[in-house]
Short mmCIF file of C-alpha atoms in Angstrom, two decimals:
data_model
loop_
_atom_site.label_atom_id
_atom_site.label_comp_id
_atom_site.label_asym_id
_atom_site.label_seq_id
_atom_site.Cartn_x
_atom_site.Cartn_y
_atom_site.Cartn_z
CA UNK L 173 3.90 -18.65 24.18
CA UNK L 174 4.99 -19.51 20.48
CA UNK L 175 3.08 -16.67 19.22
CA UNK L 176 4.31 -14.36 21.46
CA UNK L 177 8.01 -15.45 20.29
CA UNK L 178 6.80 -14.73 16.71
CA UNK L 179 5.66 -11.19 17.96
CA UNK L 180 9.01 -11.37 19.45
CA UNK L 181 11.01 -10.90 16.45
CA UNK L 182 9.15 -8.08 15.38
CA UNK L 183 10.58 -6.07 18.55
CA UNK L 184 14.39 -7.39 18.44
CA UNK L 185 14.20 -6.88 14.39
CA UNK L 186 13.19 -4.04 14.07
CA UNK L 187 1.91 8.03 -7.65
CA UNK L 188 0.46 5.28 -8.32
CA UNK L 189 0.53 1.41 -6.53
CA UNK L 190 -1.24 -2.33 -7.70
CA UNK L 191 -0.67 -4.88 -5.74
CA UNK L 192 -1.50 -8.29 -6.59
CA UNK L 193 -2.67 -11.08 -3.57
CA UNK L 194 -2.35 -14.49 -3.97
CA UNK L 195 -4.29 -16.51 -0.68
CA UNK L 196 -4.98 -19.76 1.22
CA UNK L 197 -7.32 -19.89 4.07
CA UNK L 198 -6.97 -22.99 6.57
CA UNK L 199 -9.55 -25.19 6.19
CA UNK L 200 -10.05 -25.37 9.82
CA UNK L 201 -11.01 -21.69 9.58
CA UNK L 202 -13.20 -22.52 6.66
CA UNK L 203 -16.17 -20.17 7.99
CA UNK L 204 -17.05 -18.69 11.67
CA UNK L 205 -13.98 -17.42 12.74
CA UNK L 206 -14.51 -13.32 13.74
CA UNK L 207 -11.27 -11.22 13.43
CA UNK L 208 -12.29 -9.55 17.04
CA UNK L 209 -9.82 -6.50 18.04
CA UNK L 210 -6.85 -6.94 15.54
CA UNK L 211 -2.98 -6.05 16.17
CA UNK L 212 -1.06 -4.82 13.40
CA UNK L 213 2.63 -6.16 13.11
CA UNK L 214 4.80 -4.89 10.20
CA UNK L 215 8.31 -7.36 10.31
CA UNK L 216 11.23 -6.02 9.19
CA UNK L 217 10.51 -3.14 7.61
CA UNK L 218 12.19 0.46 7.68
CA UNK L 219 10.19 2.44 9.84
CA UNK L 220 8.85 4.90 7.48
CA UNK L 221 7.45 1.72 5.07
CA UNK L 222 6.39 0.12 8.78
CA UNK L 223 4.58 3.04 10.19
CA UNK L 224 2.76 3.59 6.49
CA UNK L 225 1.83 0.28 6.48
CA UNK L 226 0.04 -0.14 9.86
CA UNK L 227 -1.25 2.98 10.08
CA UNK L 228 -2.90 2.32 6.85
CA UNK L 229 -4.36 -1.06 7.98
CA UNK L 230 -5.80 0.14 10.96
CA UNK L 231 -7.67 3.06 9.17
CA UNK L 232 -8.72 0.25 6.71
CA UNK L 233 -10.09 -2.22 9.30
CA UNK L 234 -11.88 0.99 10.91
CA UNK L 235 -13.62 1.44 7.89
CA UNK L 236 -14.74 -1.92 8.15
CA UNK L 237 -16.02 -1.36 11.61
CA UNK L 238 -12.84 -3.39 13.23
CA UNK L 239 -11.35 -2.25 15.77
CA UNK L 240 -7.29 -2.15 15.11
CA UNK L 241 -3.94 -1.32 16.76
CA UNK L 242 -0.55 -0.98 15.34
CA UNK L 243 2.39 -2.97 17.06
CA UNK L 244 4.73 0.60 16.98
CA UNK L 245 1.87 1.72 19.55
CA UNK L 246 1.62 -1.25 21.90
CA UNK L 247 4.89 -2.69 21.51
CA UNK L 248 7.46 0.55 20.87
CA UNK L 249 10.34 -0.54 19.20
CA UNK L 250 12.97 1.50 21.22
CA UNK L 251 12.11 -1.28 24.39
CA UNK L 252 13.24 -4.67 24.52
CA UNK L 253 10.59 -7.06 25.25
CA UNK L 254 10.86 -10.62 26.95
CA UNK L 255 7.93 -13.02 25.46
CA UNK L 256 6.17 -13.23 28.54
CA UNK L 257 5.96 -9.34 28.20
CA UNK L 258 4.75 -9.46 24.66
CA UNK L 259 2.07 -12.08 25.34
CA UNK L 260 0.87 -10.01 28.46
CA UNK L 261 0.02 -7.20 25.72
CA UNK L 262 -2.00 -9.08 23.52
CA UNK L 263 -4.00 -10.27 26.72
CA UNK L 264 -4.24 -7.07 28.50
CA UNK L 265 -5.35 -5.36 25.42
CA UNK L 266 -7.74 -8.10 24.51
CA UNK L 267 -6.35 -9.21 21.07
CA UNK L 268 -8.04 -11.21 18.91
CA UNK L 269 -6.26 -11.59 15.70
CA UNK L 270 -2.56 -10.34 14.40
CA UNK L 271 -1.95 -10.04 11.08
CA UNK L 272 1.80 -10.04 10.41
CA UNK L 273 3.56 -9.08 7.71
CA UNK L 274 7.16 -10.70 6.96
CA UNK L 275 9.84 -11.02 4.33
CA UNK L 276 9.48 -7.41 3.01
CA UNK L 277 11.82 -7.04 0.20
CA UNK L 278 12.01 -3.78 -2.14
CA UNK L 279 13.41 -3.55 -5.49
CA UNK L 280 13.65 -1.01 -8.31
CA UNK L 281 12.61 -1.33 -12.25
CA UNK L 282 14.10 0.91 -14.83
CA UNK L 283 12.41 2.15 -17.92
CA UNK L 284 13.50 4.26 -20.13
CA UNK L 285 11.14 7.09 -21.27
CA UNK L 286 12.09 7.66 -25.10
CA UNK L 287 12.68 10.73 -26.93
CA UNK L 288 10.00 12.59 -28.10
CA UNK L 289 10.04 16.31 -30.09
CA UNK L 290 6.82 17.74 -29.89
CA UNK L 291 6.92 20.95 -32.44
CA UNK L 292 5.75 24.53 -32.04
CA UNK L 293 2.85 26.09 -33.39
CA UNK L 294 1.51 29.54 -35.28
CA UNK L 295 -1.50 30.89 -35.47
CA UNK L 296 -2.10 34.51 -37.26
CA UNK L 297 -4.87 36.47 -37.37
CA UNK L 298 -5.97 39.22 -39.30
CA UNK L 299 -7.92 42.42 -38.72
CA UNK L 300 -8.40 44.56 -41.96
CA UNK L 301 -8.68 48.36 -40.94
CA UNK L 302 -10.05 50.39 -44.06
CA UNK L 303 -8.04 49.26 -47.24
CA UNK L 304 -5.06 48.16 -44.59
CA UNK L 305 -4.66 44.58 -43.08
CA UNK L 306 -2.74 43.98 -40.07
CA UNK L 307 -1.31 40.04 -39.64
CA UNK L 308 -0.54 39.16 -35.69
CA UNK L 309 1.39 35.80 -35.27
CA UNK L 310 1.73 34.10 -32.02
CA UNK L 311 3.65 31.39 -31.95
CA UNK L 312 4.18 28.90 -29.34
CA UNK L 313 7.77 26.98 -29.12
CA UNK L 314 8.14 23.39 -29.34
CA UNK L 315 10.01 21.20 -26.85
CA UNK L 316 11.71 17.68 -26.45
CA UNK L 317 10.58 15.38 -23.80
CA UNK L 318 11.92 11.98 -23.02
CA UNK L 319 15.39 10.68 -23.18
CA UNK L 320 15.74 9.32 -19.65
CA UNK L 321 15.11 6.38 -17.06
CA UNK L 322 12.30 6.79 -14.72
CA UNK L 323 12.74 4.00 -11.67
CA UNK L 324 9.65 2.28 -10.41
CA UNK L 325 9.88 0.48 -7.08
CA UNK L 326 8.63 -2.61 -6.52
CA UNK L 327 7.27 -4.67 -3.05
CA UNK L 328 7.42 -8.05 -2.50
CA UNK L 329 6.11 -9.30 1.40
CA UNK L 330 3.92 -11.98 3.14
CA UNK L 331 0.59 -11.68 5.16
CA UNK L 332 0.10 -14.12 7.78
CA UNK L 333 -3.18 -13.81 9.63
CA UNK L 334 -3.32 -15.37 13.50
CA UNK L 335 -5.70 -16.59 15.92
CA UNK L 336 -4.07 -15.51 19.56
CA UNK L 337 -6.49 -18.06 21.24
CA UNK L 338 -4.46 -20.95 20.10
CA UNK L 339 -1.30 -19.08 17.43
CA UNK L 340 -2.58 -21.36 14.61
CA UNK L 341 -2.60 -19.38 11.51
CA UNK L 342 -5.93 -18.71 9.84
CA UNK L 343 -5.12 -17.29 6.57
CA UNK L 344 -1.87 -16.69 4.75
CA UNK L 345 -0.98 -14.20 1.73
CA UNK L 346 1.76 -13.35 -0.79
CA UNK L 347 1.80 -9.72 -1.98
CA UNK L 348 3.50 -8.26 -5.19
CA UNK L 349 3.26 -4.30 -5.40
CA UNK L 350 4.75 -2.08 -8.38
CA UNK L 351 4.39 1.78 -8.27
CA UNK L 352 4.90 4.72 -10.38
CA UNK L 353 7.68 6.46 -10.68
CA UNK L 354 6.60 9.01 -8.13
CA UNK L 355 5.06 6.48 -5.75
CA UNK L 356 6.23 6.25 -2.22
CA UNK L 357 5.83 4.37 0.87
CA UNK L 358 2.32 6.14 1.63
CA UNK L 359 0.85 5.19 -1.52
CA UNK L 360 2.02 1.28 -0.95
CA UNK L 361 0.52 1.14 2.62
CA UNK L 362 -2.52 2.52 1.12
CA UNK L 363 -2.74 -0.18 -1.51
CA UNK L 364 -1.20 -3.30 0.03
CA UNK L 365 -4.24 -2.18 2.93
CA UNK L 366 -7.00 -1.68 0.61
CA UNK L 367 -5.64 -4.98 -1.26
CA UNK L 368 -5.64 -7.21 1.97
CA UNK L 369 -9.05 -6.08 3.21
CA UNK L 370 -10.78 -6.59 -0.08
CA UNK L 371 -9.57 -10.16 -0.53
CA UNK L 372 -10.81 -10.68 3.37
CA UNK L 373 -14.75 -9.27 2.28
CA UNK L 374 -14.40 -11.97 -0.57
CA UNK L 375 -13.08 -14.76 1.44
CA UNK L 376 -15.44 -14.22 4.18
CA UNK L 377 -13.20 -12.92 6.74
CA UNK L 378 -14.96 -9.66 6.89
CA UNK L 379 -18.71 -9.07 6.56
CA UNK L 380 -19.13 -7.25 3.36
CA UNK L 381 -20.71 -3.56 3.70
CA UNK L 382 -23.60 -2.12 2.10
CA UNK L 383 -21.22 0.52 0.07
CA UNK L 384 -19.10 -2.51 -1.03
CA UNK L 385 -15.49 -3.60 -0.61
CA UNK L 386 -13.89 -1.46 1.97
CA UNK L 387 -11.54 1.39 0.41
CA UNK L 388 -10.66 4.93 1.26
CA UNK L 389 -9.66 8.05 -0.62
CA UNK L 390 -6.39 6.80 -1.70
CA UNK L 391 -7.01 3.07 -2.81
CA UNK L 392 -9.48 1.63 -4.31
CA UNK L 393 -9.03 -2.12 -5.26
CA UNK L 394 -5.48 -2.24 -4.49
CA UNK L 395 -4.91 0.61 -6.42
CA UNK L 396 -3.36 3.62 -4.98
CA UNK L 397 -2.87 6.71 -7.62
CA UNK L 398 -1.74 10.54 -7.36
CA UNK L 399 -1.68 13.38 -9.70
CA UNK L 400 2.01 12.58 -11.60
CA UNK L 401 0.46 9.14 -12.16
CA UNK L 402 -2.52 10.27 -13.97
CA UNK L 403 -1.18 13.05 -15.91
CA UNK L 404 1.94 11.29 -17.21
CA UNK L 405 1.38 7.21 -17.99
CA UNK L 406 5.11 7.27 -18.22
CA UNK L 407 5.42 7.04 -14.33
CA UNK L 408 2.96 4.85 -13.95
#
């Protein structure tokens, strides 16, 4: 019953990203403990950053060969739930583990991008016809880039990890993301996922694959990147 109240809240409340995990595992959960079928719960979050981030857990844990669920799926948030309700869900859907995130908070760095003037350039050739010569100059302009602010969001949140047998929690996490300038919510699902699930293969939560640490097309490591990133390090 106390976990479902701390499902509970979750229904009534409702470029380029590294993210940085700092983690304790409970003792009591030293080894042995199997994540089984895992439920997704994303506290407090708008519901574009919500929806990014448990969809991309759940397609991390699949590559992991886990089965996952997001809470938007099996516990809408346009219904009210009582916690009898909410613990009836984990049992009829046979959940194992949640993993929980709370106290999102999003900020914003500035940096300023300074001014750089990047000049043009000539090149002539010439073609000699007889006893004439003929010059032909192209010349491409020069330009000024720079002289602004770029702003760089920035994630703070917490990771708590829970078995539903008894609601104790098994393993706990703080989480520190900064993207690029042209990051968005997308790219910090995909790294705050890709983040969580690596730390799990080296803590022994998750059997570590053949391939190594699990990661998809967008994050590797905890890093999540796009095209702006890698062309201009000044968004990054």
């Amino acid at each position: 019953m106390r976990f479902a109240l701390i499902i509970l809240l979750l229904v009534v409340c409702a470029a380029c990203v590294r993210t940085k995990l700092t983690t304790y595992r409970d003792p009591a959960y030293a080894s042995g403990y199997r994540l089984g079928k895992v439920l997704v719960a994303a506290q407090g979050l708008p519901l574009a950053e919500r929806s990014a981030v448990e969809s991309s857990f759940v397609a991390q844990f699949q590559t992991a060969n886990v089965i996952a669920v997001r809470s938007l799926d099996l516990i809408p948030p346009t219904r009210l739930f009582t916690p009898e309700a909410v613990q009836s869900i984990i049992e009829s859907n046979a959940i194992n583990s949640v993993l929980l995130m709370t106290d999102y908070a999003k900020s914003t760095d500035t940096a300023y991008v300074p001014q750089t003037h990047v000049p043009g350039q000539s090149t002539s050739t010439v073609t000699f016809y007889g006893n004439m010569a003929y010059v032909n100059t192209q010349t491409t302009p020069g330009y000024t880039y720079g002289g602004f602010n770029v702003r760089k969001p920035r994630y703070s949140y917490s990771l708590n990890l829970f078995d539903t047998a008894n609601g104790r929690v098994v393993w706990t996490a703080s989480g520190d993301a900064r993207g690029s300038a042209s990051s968005g919510v997308e790219e910090f699902g995909h790294s705050t996922a890709a983040s969580t699930l690596t730390k799990m293969v080296e803590e022994g939560l998750l059997p570590r694959p053949s391939g190594g640490a699990p990661t998809n097309s967008k994050a590797t490591g905890g890093v999540s990147t796009n095209g702006r990133c890698q062309s201009d390090p000044h968004f990054c």
